[in-house]
XYZ file of C-alpha atoms in Angstrom:
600
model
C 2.264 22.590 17.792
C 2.538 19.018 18.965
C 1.800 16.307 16.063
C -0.110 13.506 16.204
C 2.338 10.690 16.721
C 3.942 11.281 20.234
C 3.323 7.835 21.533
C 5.728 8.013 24.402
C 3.540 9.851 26.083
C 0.668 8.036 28.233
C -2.710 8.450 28.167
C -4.758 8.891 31.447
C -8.016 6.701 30.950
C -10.257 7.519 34.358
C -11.716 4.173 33.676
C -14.959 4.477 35.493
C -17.638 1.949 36.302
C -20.719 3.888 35.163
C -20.014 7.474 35.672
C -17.578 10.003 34.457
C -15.245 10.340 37.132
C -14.876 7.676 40.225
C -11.392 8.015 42.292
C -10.248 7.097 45.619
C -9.207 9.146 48.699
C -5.748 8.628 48.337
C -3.415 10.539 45.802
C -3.767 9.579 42.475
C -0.886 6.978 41.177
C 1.421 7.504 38.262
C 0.134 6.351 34.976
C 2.473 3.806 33.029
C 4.097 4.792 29.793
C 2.773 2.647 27.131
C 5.941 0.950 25.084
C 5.491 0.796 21.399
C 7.055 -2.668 20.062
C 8.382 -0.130 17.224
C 9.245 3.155 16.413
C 6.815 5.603 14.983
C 7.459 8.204 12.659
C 7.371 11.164 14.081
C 8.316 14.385 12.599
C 7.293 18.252 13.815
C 4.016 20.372 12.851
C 5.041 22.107 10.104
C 4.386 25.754 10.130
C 3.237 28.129 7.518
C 5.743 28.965 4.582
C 4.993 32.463 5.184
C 2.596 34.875 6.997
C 0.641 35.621 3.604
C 1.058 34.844 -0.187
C -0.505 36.171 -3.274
C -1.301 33.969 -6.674
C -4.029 34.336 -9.434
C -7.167 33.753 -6.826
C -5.873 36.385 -4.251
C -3.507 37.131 -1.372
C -4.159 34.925 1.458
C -3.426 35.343 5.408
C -1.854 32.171 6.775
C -2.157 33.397 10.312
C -4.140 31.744 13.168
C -7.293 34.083 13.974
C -9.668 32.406 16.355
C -7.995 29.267 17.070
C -10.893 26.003 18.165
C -10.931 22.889 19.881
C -11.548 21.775 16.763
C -8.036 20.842 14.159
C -9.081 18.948 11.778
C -11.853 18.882 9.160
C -13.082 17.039 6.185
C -13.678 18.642 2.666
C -15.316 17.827 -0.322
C -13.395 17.798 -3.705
C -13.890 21.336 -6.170
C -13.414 22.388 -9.678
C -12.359 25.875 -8.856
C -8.600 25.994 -7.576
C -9.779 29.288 -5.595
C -12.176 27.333 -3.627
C -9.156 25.350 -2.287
C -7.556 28.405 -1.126
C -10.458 30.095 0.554
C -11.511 26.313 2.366
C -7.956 26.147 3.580
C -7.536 29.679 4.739
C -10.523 29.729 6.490
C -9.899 26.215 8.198
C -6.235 27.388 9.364
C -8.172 30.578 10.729
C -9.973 28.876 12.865
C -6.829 26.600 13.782
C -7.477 24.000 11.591
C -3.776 22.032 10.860
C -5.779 18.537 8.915
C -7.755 17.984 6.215
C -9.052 15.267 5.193
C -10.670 14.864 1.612
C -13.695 13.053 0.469
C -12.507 10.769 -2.259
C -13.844 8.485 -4.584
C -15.347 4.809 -5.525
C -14.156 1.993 -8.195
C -16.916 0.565 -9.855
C -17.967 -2.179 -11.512
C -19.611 -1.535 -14.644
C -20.196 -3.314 -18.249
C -20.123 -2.213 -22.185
C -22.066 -2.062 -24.769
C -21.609 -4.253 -27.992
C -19.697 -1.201 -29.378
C -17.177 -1.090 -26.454
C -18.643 1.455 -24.412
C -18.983 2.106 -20.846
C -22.739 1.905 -19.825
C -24.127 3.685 -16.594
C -25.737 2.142 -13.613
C -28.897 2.708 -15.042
C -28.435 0.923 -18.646
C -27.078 4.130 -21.098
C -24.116 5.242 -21.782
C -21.777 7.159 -19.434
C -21.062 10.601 -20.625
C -17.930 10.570 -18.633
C -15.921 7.888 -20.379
C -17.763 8.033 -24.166
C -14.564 10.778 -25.138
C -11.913 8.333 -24.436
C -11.145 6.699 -27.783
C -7.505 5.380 -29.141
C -6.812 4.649 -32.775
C -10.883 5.377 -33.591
C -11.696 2.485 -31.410
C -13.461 3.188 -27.489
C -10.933 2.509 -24.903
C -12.477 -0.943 -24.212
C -11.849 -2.129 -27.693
C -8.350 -0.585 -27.865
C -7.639 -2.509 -24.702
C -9.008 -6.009 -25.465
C -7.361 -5.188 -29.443
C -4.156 -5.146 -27.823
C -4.369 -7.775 -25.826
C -5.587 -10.122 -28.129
C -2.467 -9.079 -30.358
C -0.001 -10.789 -27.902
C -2.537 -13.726 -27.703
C -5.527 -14.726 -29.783
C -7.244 -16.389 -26.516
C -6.437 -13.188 -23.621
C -10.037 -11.299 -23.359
C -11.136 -8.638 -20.499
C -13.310 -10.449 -18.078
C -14.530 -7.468 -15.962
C -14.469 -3.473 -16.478
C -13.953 -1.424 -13.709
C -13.959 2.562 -13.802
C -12.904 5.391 -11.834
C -13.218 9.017 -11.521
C -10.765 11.241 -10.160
C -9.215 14.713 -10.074
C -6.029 13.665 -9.747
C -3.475 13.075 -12.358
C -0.897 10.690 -11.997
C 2.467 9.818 -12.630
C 4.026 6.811 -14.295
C 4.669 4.731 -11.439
C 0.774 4.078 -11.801
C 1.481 1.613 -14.521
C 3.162 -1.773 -13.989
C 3.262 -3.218 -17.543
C 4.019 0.278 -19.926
C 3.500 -2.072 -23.089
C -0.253 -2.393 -22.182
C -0.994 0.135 -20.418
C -0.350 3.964 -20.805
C -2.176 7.359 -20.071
C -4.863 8.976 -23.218
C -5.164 12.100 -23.193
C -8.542 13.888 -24.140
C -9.126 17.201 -24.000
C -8.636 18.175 -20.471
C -9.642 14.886 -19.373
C -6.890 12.443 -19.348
C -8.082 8.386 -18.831
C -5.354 5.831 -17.721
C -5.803 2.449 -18.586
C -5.012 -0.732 -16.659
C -4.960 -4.405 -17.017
C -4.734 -5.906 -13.873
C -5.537 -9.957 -12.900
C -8.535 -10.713 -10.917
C -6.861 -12.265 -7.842
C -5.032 -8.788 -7.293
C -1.422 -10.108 -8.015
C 0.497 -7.925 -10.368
C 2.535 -10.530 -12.578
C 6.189 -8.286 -12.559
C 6.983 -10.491 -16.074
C 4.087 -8.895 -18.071
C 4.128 -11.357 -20.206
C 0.920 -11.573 -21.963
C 1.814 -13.680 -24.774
C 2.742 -17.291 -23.398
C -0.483 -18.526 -21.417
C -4.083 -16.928 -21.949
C -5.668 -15.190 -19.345
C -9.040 -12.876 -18.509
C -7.907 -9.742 -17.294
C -9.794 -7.130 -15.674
C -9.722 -3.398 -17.165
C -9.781 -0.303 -14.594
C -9.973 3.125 -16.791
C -9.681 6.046 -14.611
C -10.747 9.401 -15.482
C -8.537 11.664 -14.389
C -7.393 15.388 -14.695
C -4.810 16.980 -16.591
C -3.651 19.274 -13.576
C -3.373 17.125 -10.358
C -5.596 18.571 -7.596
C -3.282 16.341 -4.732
C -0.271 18.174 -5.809
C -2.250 21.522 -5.575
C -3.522 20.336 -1.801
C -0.346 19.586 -0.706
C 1.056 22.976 -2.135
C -1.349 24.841 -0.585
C -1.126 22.488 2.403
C 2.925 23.761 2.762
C 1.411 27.353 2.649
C -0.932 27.170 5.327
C 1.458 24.519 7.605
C -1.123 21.987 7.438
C -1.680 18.251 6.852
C -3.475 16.283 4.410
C -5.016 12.820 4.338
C -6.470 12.160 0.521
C -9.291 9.268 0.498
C -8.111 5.279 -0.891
C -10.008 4.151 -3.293
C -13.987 3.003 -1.578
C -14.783 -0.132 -2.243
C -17.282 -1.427 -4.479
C -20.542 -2.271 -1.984
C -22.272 -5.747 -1.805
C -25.439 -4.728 -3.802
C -27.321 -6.919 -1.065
C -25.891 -5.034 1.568
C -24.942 -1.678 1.292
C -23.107 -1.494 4.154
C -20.491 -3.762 3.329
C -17.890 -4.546 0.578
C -18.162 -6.636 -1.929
C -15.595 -9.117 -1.507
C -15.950 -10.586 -5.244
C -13.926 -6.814 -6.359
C -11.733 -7.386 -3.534
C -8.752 -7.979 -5.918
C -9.051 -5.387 -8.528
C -9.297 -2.727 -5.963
C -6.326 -4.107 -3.927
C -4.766 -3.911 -7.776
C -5.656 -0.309 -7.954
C -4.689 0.802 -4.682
C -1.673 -0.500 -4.784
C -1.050 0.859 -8.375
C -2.266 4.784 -6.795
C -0.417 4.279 -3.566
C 2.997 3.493 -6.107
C 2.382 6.577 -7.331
C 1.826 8.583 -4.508
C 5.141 6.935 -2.635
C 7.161 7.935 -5.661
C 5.921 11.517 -5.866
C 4.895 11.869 -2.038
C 6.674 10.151 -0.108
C 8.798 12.318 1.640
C 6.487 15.140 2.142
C 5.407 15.889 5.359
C 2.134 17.992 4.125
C 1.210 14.035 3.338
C -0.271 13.138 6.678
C -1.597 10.147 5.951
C -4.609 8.411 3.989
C -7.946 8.169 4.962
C -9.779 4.729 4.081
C -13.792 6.382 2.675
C -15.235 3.032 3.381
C -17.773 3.434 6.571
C -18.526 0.842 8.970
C -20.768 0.766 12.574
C -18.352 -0.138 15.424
C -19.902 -3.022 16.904
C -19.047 -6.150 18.408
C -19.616 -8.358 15.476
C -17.338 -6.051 13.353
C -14.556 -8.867 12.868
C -16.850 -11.059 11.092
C -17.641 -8.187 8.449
C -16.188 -9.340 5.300
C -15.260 -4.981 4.774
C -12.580 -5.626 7.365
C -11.277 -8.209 4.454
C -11.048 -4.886 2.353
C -9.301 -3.127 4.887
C -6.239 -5.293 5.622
C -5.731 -5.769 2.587
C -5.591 -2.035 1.688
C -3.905 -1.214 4.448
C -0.636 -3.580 3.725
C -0.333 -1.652 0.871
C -0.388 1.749 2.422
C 2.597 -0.252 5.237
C 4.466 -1.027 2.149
C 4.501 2.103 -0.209
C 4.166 4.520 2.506
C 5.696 3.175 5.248
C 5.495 5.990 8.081
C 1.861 7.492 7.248
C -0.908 6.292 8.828
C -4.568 5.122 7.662
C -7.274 6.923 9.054
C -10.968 5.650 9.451
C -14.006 7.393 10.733
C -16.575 5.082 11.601
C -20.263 5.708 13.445
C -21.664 5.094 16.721
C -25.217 4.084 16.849
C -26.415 3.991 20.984
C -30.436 3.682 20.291
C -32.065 0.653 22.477
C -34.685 0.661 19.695
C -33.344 -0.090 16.681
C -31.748 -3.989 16.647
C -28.169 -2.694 15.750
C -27.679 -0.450 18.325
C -24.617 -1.204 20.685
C -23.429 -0.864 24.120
C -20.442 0.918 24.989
C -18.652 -2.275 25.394
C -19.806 -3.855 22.105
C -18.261 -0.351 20.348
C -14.855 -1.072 22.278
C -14.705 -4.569 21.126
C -15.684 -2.971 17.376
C -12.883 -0.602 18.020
C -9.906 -3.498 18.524
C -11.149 -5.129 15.747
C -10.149 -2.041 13.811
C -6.919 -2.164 15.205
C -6.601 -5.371 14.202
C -6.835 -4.523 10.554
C -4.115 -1.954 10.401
C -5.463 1.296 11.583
C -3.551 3.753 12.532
C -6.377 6.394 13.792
C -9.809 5.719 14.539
C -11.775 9.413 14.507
C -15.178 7.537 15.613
C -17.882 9.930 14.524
C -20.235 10.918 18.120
C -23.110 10.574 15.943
C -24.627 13.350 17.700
C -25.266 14.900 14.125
C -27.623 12.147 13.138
C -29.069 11.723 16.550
C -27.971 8.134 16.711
C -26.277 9.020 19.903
C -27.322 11.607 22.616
C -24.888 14.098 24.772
C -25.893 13.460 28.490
C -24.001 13.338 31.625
C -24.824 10.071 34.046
C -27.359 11.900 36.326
C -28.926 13.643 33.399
C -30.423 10.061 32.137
C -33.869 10.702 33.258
C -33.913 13.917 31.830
C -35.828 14.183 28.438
C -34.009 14.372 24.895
C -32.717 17.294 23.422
C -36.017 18.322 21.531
C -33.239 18.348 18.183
C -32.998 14.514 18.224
C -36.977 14.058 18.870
C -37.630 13.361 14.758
C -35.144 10.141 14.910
C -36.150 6.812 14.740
C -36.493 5.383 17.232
C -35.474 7.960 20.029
C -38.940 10.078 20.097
C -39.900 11.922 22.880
C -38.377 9.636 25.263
C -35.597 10.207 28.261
C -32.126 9.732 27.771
C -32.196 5.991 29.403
C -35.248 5.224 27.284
C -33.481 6.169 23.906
C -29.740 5.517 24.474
C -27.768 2.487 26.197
C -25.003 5.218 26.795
C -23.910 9.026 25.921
C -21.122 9.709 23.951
C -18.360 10.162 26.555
C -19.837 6.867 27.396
C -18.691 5.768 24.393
C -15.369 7.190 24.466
C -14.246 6.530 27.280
C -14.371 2.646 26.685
C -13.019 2.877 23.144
C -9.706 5.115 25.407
C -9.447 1.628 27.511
C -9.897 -0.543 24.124
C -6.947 1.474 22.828
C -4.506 1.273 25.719
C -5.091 -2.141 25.966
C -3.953 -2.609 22.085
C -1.118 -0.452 22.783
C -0.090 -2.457 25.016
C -0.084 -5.442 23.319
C 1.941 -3.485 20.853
C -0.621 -2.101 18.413
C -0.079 1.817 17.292
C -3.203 3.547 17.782
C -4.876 6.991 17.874
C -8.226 7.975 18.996
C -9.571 11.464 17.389
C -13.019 12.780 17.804
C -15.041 13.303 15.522
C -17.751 15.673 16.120
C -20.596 16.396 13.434
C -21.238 19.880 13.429
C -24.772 19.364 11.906
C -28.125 18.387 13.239
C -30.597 15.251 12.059
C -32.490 17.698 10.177
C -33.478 21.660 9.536
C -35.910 24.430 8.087
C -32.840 25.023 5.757
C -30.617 21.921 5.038
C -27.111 23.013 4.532
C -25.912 20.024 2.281
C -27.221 20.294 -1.299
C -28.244 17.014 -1.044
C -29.821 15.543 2.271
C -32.214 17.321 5.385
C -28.965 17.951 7.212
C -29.457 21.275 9.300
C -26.777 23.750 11.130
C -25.956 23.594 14.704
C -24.518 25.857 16.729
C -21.329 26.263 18.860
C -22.922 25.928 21.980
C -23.938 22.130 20.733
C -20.503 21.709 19.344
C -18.610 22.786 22.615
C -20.983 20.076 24.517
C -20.026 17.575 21.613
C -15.953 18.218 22.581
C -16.791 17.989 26.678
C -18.013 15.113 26.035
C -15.070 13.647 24.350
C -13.106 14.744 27.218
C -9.481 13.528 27.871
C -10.199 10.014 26.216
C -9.001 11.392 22.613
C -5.548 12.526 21.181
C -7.278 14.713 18.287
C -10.835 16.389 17.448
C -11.937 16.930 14.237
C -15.164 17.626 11.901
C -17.531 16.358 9.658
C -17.634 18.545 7.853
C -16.234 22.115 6.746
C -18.374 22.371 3.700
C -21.126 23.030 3.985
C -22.152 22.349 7.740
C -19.617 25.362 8.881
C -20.174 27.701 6.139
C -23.847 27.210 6.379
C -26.896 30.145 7.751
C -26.197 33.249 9.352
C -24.458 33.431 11.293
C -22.258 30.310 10.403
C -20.568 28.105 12.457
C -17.193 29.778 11.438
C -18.609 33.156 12.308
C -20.034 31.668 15.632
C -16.443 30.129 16.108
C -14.570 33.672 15.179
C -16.629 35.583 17.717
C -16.385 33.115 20.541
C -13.416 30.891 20.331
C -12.258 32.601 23.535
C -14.978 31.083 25.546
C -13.293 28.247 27.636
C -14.260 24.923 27.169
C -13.544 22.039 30.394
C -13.579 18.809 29.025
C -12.346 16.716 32.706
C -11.798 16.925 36.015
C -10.698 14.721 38.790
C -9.443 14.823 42.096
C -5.994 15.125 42.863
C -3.745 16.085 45.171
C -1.011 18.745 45.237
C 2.169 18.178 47.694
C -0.478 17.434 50.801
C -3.018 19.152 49.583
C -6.274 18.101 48.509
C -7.938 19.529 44.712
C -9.512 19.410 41.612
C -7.386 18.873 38.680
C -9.521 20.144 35.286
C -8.980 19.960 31.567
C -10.123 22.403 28.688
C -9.491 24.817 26.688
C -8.836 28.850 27.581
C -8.271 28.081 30.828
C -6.026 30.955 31.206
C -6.923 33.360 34.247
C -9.661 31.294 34.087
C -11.826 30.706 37.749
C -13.295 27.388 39.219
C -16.595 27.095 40.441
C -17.634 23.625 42.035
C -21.396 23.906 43.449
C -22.839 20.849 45.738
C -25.783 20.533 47.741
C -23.764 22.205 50.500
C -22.421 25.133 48.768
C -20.272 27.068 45.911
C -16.967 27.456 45.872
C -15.224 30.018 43.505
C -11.165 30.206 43.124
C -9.095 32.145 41.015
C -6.644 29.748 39.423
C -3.433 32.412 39.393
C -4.578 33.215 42.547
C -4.739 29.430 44.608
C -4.259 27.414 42.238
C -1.199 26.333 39.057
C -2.013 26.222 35.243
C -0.092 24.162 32.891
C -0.598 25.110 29.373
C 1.260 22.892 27.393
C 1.174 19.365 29.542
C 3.273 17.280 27.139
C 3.937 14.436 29.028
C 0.442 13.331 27.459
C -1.226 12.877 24.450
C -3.746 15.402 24.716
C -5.500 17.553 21.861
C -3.775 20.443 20.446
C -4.633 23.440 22.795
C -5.924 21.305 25.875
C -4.429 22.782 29.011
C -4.240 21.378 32.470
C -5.922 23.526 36.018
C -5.334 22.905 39.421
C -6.845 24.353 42.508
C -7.146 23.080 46.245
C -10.708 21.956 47.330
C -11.424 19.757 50.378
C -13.607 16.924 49.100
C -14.261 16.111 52.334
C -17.272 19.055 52.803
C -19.320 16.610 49.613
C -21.207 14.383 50.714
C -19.872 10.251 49.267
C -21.813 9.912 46.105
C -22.998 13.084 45.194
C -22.625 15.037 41.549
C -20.854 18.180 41.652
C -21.094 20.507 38.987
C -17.837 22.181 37.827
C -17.800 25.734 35.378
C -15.467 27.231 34.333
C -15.295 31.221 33.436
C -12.311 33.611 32.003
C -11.917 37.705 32.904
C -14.597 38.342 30.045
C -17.289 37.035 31.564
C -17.300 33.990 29.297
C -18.290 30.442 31.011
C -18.227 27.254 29.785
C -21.542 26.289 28.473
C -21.609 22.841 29.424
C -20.276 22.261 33.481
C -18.810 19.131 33.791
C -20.383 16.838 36.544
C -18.401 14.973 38.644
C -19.020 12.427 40.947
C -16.678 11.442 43.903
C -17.178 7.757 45.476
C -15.373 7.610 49.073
């Protein structure tokens, strides 16, 4: 398999005015590499450590099955060690090679008089009450101690977080002070950090009195990371665990809250120590993924959350120099709600990002909450899927009424955002991410939420529309929106991931021969169709036509192939939309023809 960081290859943006694909007469020119002003890491996929392996939850088939459009998929964090196992296996299945975990907020909290940590909501939290040193609560051991190498030092803020992870002791900067407690099978770490987010290399706590800040973490005895990446080895996968989420402006949810901006630098830095030392090296480690979600707009540079990210983001540069961040944040298209954006607004939104140290931006199509719609440019009159009626404000209204643009829309201007930072020598990757859910359902398949399933005929029409303008798709999320109703999206995907799926096409010609160059998926033995107000035209692509199954002169999605076959353009009329399916030997067709548009 190819990996994600092949820069040298160039991507081809069909920039197009208003449709989805606008070329000339004449043959289509070469695309310029894009030169990176520095190397990139790049290293191979790495491939299962063998075909099957046994422990204490089972034996467990590494093989490929039913292998999707879809590689990559997020995952919630479990108790059970099993249910890592069975999430993984399934997800490689299906071809699956990234996974990307839900992680975890710091939070601000306060204490009693008694030194204990109280919940949002006033009482005491159950969570850290068992962490006690010496008889005294954590707090009180912490401020004791301090106050032993001066009178005057007290803990101006507490801060805690919860984790399944356990960590090593590269977490700590000043050992004297700070130190792991162990309780039960919980084990708490406790750190004094300074509120500006500087780490002070002398710990010297004696000389000058200061107000430190206190972050206890709850932690586990067993680390669950170490597990992932384990099991990650097993399956040949890839992992990107969550950084820390900021702490969100209680005015606005929506953004950080910049006043906790240096504790959680503190603590990210501290985790990110730890994970270089232990980590470092491995290539199951695929990156990090930064939790914290923000609408891609055009305003996004003035959000003080982008604050948040730089600064987290130097610190993944400097302790683990090589991976990359990766953010997922949402579209919103609706002309009536006052925060919905244009296509162009999202691509200025999207160098912004850049800007802040991003290494891959998986925007999600927002399909799943209906805050974008799936259309093609001569389907805007047409009315909305009946799925995305119960949204505000899109209603039982046309496409045009409800949307400023579709999602290819969408993606296609955040693919000319990118080159254009690419080639002002940013490194940048756009994935897709699709939400395989709809805005709502008889039978919500999150526990928490009116989430409802979708089906695979939705989620091929979610990955045509992110066409050739991505280097990656991936899913929100594999639990529960894939294992949901019967049958499930994974049993959908096991009994049709054969189907082919085009994503492009544009015209292009052959030696001196005019044709139709498509993209997709299964395109093996597969046949053209192209129908026009004149006529259909059917071609074998083995037969008339040349197939290239691995074009890796690109940066194209894992399994996208490449089909040409010769079609005189001349017979369609200037201006008119062609529809384009595609079908294998099986009798399976693409559900969604592409619709192409030819200006002469």
């Amino acid at each position: 398999m190819r990996w994600l960081f092949l820069v040298v290859g160039a991507a081809i943006l069909a920039v197009v005015a208003a449709v989805i694909i606008v070329l000339p007469d004449s043959a289509e020119k070469t695309t310029p590499t894009a030169v990176a002003s520095k190397p990139v890491k790049t290293t191979a996929a790495p491939t299962p450590a063998v075909s099957a392996f046994t422990d204490d939850c089972g034996t467990f088939d590494t093989g490929e099955k039913a292998p999707y459009a879809v590689t990559g998929y997020w995952i919630t964090p479990k108790s059970n060690p099993c249910t890592w196992r069975k999430q993984l296996q399934e997800i490689h299945r299906v071809g699956g090679d990234t996974i990307i975990r839900i992680g975890y907020g710091l939070q601000f909290r306060t204490v009693t008089d008694t030194g204990q940590v109280k919940a949002k909501d006033g009482s005491v939290d159950s969570l850290y009450k068992g962490c006690v040193e010496d008889e005294l609560t954590c707090y009180d051991a912490a401020l004791h101690d301090l106050q032993q190498a001066n009178p005057d030092n007290r803990i101006g803020r507490m801060y805690v977080y919860r984790t399944d992870e356990s960590f090593g002791p590269d977490l700590f900067r000043c050992p004297q002070i700070e130190h792991p407690i162990v309780a039960g099978k919980r084990i708490y770490y406790r750190l004094i950090t300074q509120a500006d987010g500087s780490d002070d290399a002398t710990c010297d706590f004696t000389n000058k009195p200061g107000s430190y800040d206190m972050i206890l973490i709850a932690g586990s005895t067993t680390d669950s990371l170490t597990k992932l990446l384990d099991l990650a080895d097993q399956f040949g996968m890839r992992v990107f665990p969550a950084l820390p989420l900021a702490p969100r402006d209680s005015k606005s949810q929506i953004r950080a809250e910049k006043r906790h901006l240096g504790t959680l630098t503190t603590l990210t830095r501290r985790i990110l120590q730890d994970y270089g030392a232990r980590f470092g090296e491995r290539d199951a480690l695929g990156g990090v993924y930064q939790p914290f979600e923000v609408q891609m707009s055009s305003t996004l540079a003035t959000n003080p959350t982008l604050e948040v990210y730089a600064d987290q983001h130097m610190i993944v540069e400097q302790e683990l120099s090589g991976k990359p961040i990766l953010i997922s944040p949402y579209l919103d298209a609706r002309k009536d709600v006052a925060f919905g954006q244009t296509p162009k607004q999202v691509a200025e939104g999207f160098k912004a990002l850049v800007k802040a140290g991003v290494g891959i931006i998986a925007p999600q199509d927002s399909r799943g909450t209906g805050k974008v719609g799936l259309f093609w440019p001569d389907e805007r009159d047409d009315e909305v899927d009946e799925r995305l009626r119960p949204v505000r404000g899109v209603g039982e209204a046309t496409y045009d009424e409800a949307y400023h643009g579709s999602t290819r829309d969408y993606y296609r201007e955040m693919a000319a955002a990118r080159q254009e930072m690419i080639d002002s020598g940013y490194h940048v990757q756009l994935w897709a991410n699709v939400e395989a859910f709809e805005p709502s359902g008889k039978e919500p398949c999150a526990p928490q939420g009116t989430r409802g399933k979708t089906d695979k005929k939705r989620l091929d029409q979610a990955v045509t529309m992110a066409g050739r303008y991505v280097q990656k798709v991936v899913s929100y999320m594999w639990s529960d929106f894939m294992t949901c109703g019967r049958p499930s999206l994974e049993e959908e995907i096991a009994q049709d991931w054969e189907r082919p799926i085009a994503v492009d096409a544009i015209r292009r010609s052959r030696d001196v021969q005019d044709g139709v160059e498509v993209r997709g998926y299964n395109l093996k033995d597969s046949t053209i169709t192209l129908t026009w107000s004149g006529g259909t035209k059917e071609m074998v692509v083995s037969a008339v036509g040349w197939l290239d199954e691995d074009p890796f002169e690109e940066e194209l999605p894992e399994g996208m192939a490449t089909a040409w076959v010769p079609f005189d353009w001349s017979q369609v009329p200037g201006g008119e939309w062609v529809r384009i399916g595609v079908k294998v030997p099986s009798g399976r067709a693409a559900t969604e023809p592409l619709h192409v548009r030819i200006v002469t």
